[in-house]
Amino acid sequence: SAVISQKPSRDICQRGTSLTIQCQVDSQVTMMFWYRQQPGQSLTLIATANQGSEATYESGFVIDKFPISRPNLTFSTLTVSNMSPEDSSIYLCSVVQGTNTEAFFGQGTRLTVV
Amino acid sequence: DAKTTQPPSMDCAEGRAANLPCNHSTISGNEYVYWYRQIHSQGPQYIIHGLKNNETNEMASLIITEDRKSSTLILPHATLRDTAVYYCIVRVLIFYGQNFVFGPGTRLSVLP
């Protein structure tokens, strides 16, 4: 199973600023995903991080607000830009290692915007 | 939208079997059923998955009906540490990869 390290684990940020979240995996993975979990809600997929190309965003999420990088097969970053209190959520990195296999999740980054 | 429906909450006595149902009546022939759980303030944890046959591992058993329109996750001897939100997911295959779509899940409370 893949071991995922997500940093930071939590942060409190001022509105209008940006935060970059890192996701490091201990082995090469096929797919990497970023999810958001708003307070009391289920997980919502933000985007698929594509290695060497632009991420693929789900409806309602745009690159200007959530730029994503994936420079190699073990690392990705998600930036939450120009933050507002509505961005206060847990952000989770997820990876898949092959076809028809399970996804593994990081422990998440708990973001509070004040 | 999630392709599964689950009861929003369930209670189970400690030491008893917890049976969590899931309906997935529109499942396609090549889609797998996955179960995850999320303990408070942690990332989702993989439990088990299956296609058509029943599956068992050290955590749980997965029973899939013959028509594959529903399934049941069984925790044979629930403990207080099994209190969590349990998600039943039908794997959505998309052209650029494989996506997991989370519904609201079932909040299982294991009671002493």
JSON list of C-alpha atoms in Angstrom, two decimals, chain B residues 19-112:
[
{"chain": "B", "resi": 19, "resn": "ASN", "atom": "CA", "xyz": [-24.37, -4.93, 8.62]},
{"chain": "B", "resi": 20, "resn": "LEU", "atom": "CA", "xyz": [-24.22, -1.86, 6.41]},
{"chain": "B", "resi": 21, "resn": "PRO", "atom": "CA", "xyz": [-26.40, -1.95, 3.29]},
{"chain": "B", "resi": 22, "resn": "CYS", "atom": "CA", "xyz": [-25.82, -0.19, -0.01]},
{"chain": "B", "resi": 23, "resn": "ASN", "atom": "CA", "xyz": [-27.99, 0.06, -3.11]},
{"chain": "B", "resi": 24, "resn": "HIS", "atom": "CA", "xyz": [-26.35, 0.46, -6.52]},
{"chain": "B", "resi": 25, "resn": "SER", "atom": "CA", "xyz": [-29.12, -0.47, -8.91]},
{"chain": "B", "resi": 26, "resn": "THR", "atom": "CA", "xyz": [-27.53, 1.21, -11.96]},
{"chain": "B", "resi": 27, "resn": "ILE", "atom": "CA", "xyz": [-24.15, -0.47, -11.63]},
{"chain": "B", "resi": 28, "resn": "SER", "atom": "CA", "xyz": [-22.51, -1.49, -14.89]},
{"chain": "B", "resi": 29, "resn": "GLY", "atom": "CA", "xyz": [-21.07, -4.92, -15.57]},
{"chain": "B", "resi": 30, "resn": "ASN", "atom": "CA", "xyz": [-17.46, -3.84, -15.25]},
{"chain": "B", "resi": 31, "resn": "GLU", "atom": "CA", "xyz": [-17.83, -1.57, -12.23]},
{"chain": "B", "resi": 32, "resn": "TYR", "atom": "CA", "xyz": [-16.52, -2.61, -8.85]},
{"chain": "B", "resi": 33, "resn": "VAL", "atom": "CA", "xyz": [-18.06, -1.88, -5.45]},
{"chain": "B", "resi": 34, "resn": "TYR", "atom": "CA", "xyz": [-15.66, -0.30, -2.96]},
{"chain": "B", "resi": 35, "resn": "TRP", "atom": "CA", "xyz": [-16.08, 0.42, 0.72]},
{"chain": "B", "resi": 36, "resn": "TYR", "atom": "CA", "xyz": [-14.19, 3.06, 2.65]},
{"chain": "B", "resi": 37, "resn": "ARG", "atom": "CA", "xyz": [-14.58, 4.48, 6.10]},
{"chain": "B", "resi": 38, "resn": "GLN", "atom": "CA", "xyz": [-13.61, 7.79, 7.61]},
{"chain": "B", "resi": 39, "resn": "ILE", "atom": "CA", "xyz": [-12.93, 8.07, 11.27]},
{"chain": "B", "resi": 40, "resn": "HIS", "atom": "CA", "xyz": [-13.29, 11.58, 12.60]},
{"chain": "B", "resi": 41, "resn": "SER", "atom": "CA", "xyz": [-10.58, 13.97, 11.39]},
{"chain": "B", "resi": 42, "resn": "GLN", "atom": "CA", "xyz": [-8.74, 11.30, 9.39]},
{"chain": "B", "resi": 43, "resn": "GLY", "atom": "CA", "xyz": [-8.43, 10.53, 5.70]},
{"chain": "B", "resi": 44, "resn": "PRO", "atom": "CA", "xyz": [-10.68, 7.80, 4.28]},
{"chain": "B", "resi": 45, "resn": "GLN", "atom": "CA", "xyz": [-9.45, 4.26, 4.89]},
{"chain": "B", "resi": 46, "resn": "TYR", "atom": "CA", "xyz": [-9.90, 1.48, 2.36]},
{"chain": "B", "resi": 47, "resn": "ILE", "atom": "CA", "xyz": [-11.86, -1.52, 3.66]},
{"chain": "B", "resi": 48, "resn": "ILE", "atom": "CA", "xyz": [-12.69, -3.90, 0.83]},
{"chain": "B", "resi": 49, "resn": "HIS", "atom": "CA", "xyz": [-13.86, -4.12, -2.76]},
{"chain": "B", "resi": 50, "resn": "GLY", "atom": "CA", "xyz": [-15.47, -6.67, -5.08]},
{"chain": "B", "resi": 51, "resn": "LEU", "atom": "CA", "xyz": [-16.98, -7.24, -8.49]},
{"chain": "B", "resi": 52, "resn": "LYS", "atom": "CA", "xyz": [-19.52, -10.04, -8.18]},
{"chain": "B", "resi": 53, "resn": "ASN", "atom": "CA", "xyz": [-18.21, -12.60, -5.73]},
{"chain": "B", "resi": 54, "resn": "ASN", "atom": "CA", "xyz": [-18.34, -12.22, -1.98]},
{"chain": "B", "resi": 55, "resn": "GLU", "atom": "CA", "xyz": [-15.07, -11.05, -0.49]},
{"chain": "B", "resi": 56, "resn": "THR", "atom": "CA", "xyz": [-13.52, -11.27, 2.96]},
{"chain": "B", "resi": 57, "resn": "ASN", "atom": "CA", "xyz": [-10.41, -9.79, 4.49]},
{"chain": "B", "resi": 58, "resn": "GLU", "atom": "CA", "xyz": [-9.12, -9.12, 7.97]},
{"chain": "B", "resi": 59, "resn": "MET", "atom": "CA", "xyz": [-11.37, -6.10, 8.39]},
{"chain": "B", "resi": 60, "resn": "ALA", "atom": "CA", "xyz": [-14.71, -7.08, 6.91]},
{"chain": "B", "resi": 61, "resn": "SER", "atom": "CA", "xyz": [-16.81, -9.16, 4.54]},
{"chain": "B", "resi": 62, "resn": "LEU", "atom": "CA", "xyz": [-18.55, -7.89, 1.43]},
{"chain": "B", "resi": 63, "resn": "ILE", "atom": "CA", "xyz": [-21.70, -9.61, 0.25]},
{"chain": "B", "resi": 64, "resn": "ILE", "atom": "CA", "xyz": [-22.88, -8.67, -3.26]},
{"chain": "B", "resi": 65, "resn": "THR", "atom": "CA", "xyz": [-26.29, -9.82, -4.47]},
{"chain": "B", "resi": 66, "resn": "GLU", "atom": "CA", "xyz": [-26.44, -11.99, -7.54]},
{"chain": "B", "resi": 67, "resn": "ASP", "atom": "CA", "xyz": [-27.98, -9.19, -9.64]},
{"chain": "B", "resi": 68, "resn": "ARG", "atom": "CA", "xyz": [-25.27, -6.83, -8.26]},
{"chain": "B", "resi": 69, "resn": "LYS", "atom": "CA", "xyz": [-27.84, -4.17, -7.48]},
{"chain": "B", "resi": 70, "resn": "SER", "atom": "CA", "xyz": [-27.01, -4.09, -3.80]},
{"chain": "B", "resi": 71, "resn": "SER", "atom": "CA", "xyz": [-24.35, -5.12, -1.34]},
{"chain": "B", "resi": 72, "resn": "THR", "atom": "CA", "xyz": [-23.75, -5.39, 2.39]},
{"chain": "B", "resi": 73, "resn": "LEU", "atom": "CA", "xyz": [-20.60, -4.65, 4.32]},
{"chain": "B", "resi": 74, "resn": "ILE", "atom": "CA", "xyz": [-20.28, -6.82, 7.42]},
{"chain": "B", "resi": 75, "resn": "LEU", "atom": "CA", "xyz": [-18.07, -5.97, 10.37]},
{"chain": "B", "resi": 76, "resn": "PRO", "atom": "CA", "xyz": [-18.25, -9.28, 12.25]},
{"chain": "B", "resi": 77, "resn": "HIS", "atom": "CA", "xyz": [-17.49, -8.03, 15.77]},
{"chain": "B", "resi": 78, "resn": "ALA", "atom": "CA", "xyz": [-17.88, -4.28, 15.95]},
{"chain": "B", "resi": 79, "resn": "THR", "atom": "CA", "xyz": [-15.76, -2.35, 18.42]},
{"chain": "B", "resi": 80, "resn": "LEU", "atom": "CA", "xyz": [-15.96, 1.25, 19.57]},
{"chain": "B", "resi": 81, "resn": "ARG", "atom": "CA", "xyz": [-13.08, 2.03, 17.19]},
{"chain": "B", "resi": 82, "resn": "ASP", "atom": "CA", "xyz": [-15.32, 1.10, 14.27]},
{"chain": "B", "resi": 83, "resn": "THR", "atom": "CA", "xyz": [-17.43, 4.20, 14.86]},
{"chain": "B", "resi": 84, "resn": "ALA", "atom": "CA", "xyz": [-17.03, 6.12, 11.60]},
{"chain": "B", "resi": 85, "resn": "VAL", "atom": "CA", "xyz": [-18.72, 7.21, 8.39]},
{"chain": "B", "resi": 86, "resn": "TYR", "atom": "CA", "xyz": [-18.82, 4.33, 5.92]},
{"chain": "B", "resi": 87, "resn": "TYR", "atom": "CA", "xyz": [-18.87, 5.04, 2.19]},
{"chain": "B", "resi": 88, "resn": "CYS", "atom": "CA", "xyz": [-20.05, 2.63, -0.47]},
{"chain": "B", "resi": 89, "resn": "ILE", "atom": "CA", "xyz": [-18.64, 3.62, -3.87]},
{"chain": "B", "resi": 90, "resn": "VAL", "atom": "CA", "xyz": [-19.14, 2.31, -7.35]},
{"chain": "B", "resi": 91, "resn": "ARG", "atom": "CA", "xyz": [-15.98, 2.87, -9.32]},
{"chain": "B", "resi": 92, "resn": "VAL", "atom": "CA", "xyz": [-16.48, 5.36, -12.11]},
{"chain": "B", "resi": 93, "resn": "LEU", "atom": "CA", "xyz": [-14.13, 4.71, -14.98]},
{"chain": "B", "resi": 94, "resn": "ILE", "atom": "CA", "xyz": [-13.33, 7.82, -16.99]},
{"chain": "B", "resi": 95, "resn": "PHE", "atom": "CA", "xyz": [-11.09, 8.14, -19.96]},
{"chain": "B", "resi": 96, "resn": "TYR", "atom": "CA", "xyz": [-8.26, 9.83, -18.15]},
{"chain": "B", "resi": 97, "resn": "GLY", "atom": "CA", "xyz": [-8.22, 7.57, -15.15]},
{"chain": "B", "resi": 98, "resn": "GLN", "atom": "CA", "xyz": [-10.28, 6.10, -12.39]},
{"chain": "B", "resi": 99, "resn": "ASN", "atom": "CA", "xyz": [-12.35, 8.27, -10.09]},
{"chain": "B", "resi": 100, "resn": "PHE", "atom": "CA", "xyz": [-13.99, 7.59, -6.74]},
{"chain": "B", "resi": 101, "resn": "VAL", "atom": "CA", "xyz": [-17.26, 9.46, -6.24]},
{"chain": "B", "resi": 102, "resn": "PHE", "atom": "CA", "xyz": [-18.24, 9.78, -2.59]},
{"chain": "B", "resi": 103, "resn": "GLY", "atom": "CA", "xyz": [-21.85, 10.01, -1.46]},
{"chain": "B", "resi": 104, "resn": "PRO", "atom": "CA", "xyz": [-22.92, 11.08, 2.04]},
{"chain": "B", "resi": 105, "resn": "GLY", "atom": "CA", "xyz": [-22.24, 7.60, 3.49]},
{"chain": "B", "resi": 106, "resn": "THR", "atom": "CA", "xyz": [-23.61, 5.91, 6.62]},
{"chain": "B", "resi": 107, "resn": "ARG", "atom": "CA", "xyz": [-22.62, 7.18, 10.03]},
{"chain": "B", "resi": 108, "resn": "LEU", "atom": "CA", "xyz": [-22.14, 4.05, 12.14]},
{"chain": "B", "resi": 109, "resn": "SER", "atom": "CA", "xyz": [-22.18, 4.46, 15.89]},
{"chain": "B", "resi": 110, "resn": "VAL", "atom": "CA", "xyz": [-20.95, 1.49, 17.90]},
{"chain": "B", "resi": 111, "resn": "LEU", "atom": "CA", "xyz": [-22.48, 1.65, 21.34]},
{"chain": "B", "resi": 112, "resn": "PRO", "atom": "CA", "xyz": [-21.00, 0.13, 24.52]}
]
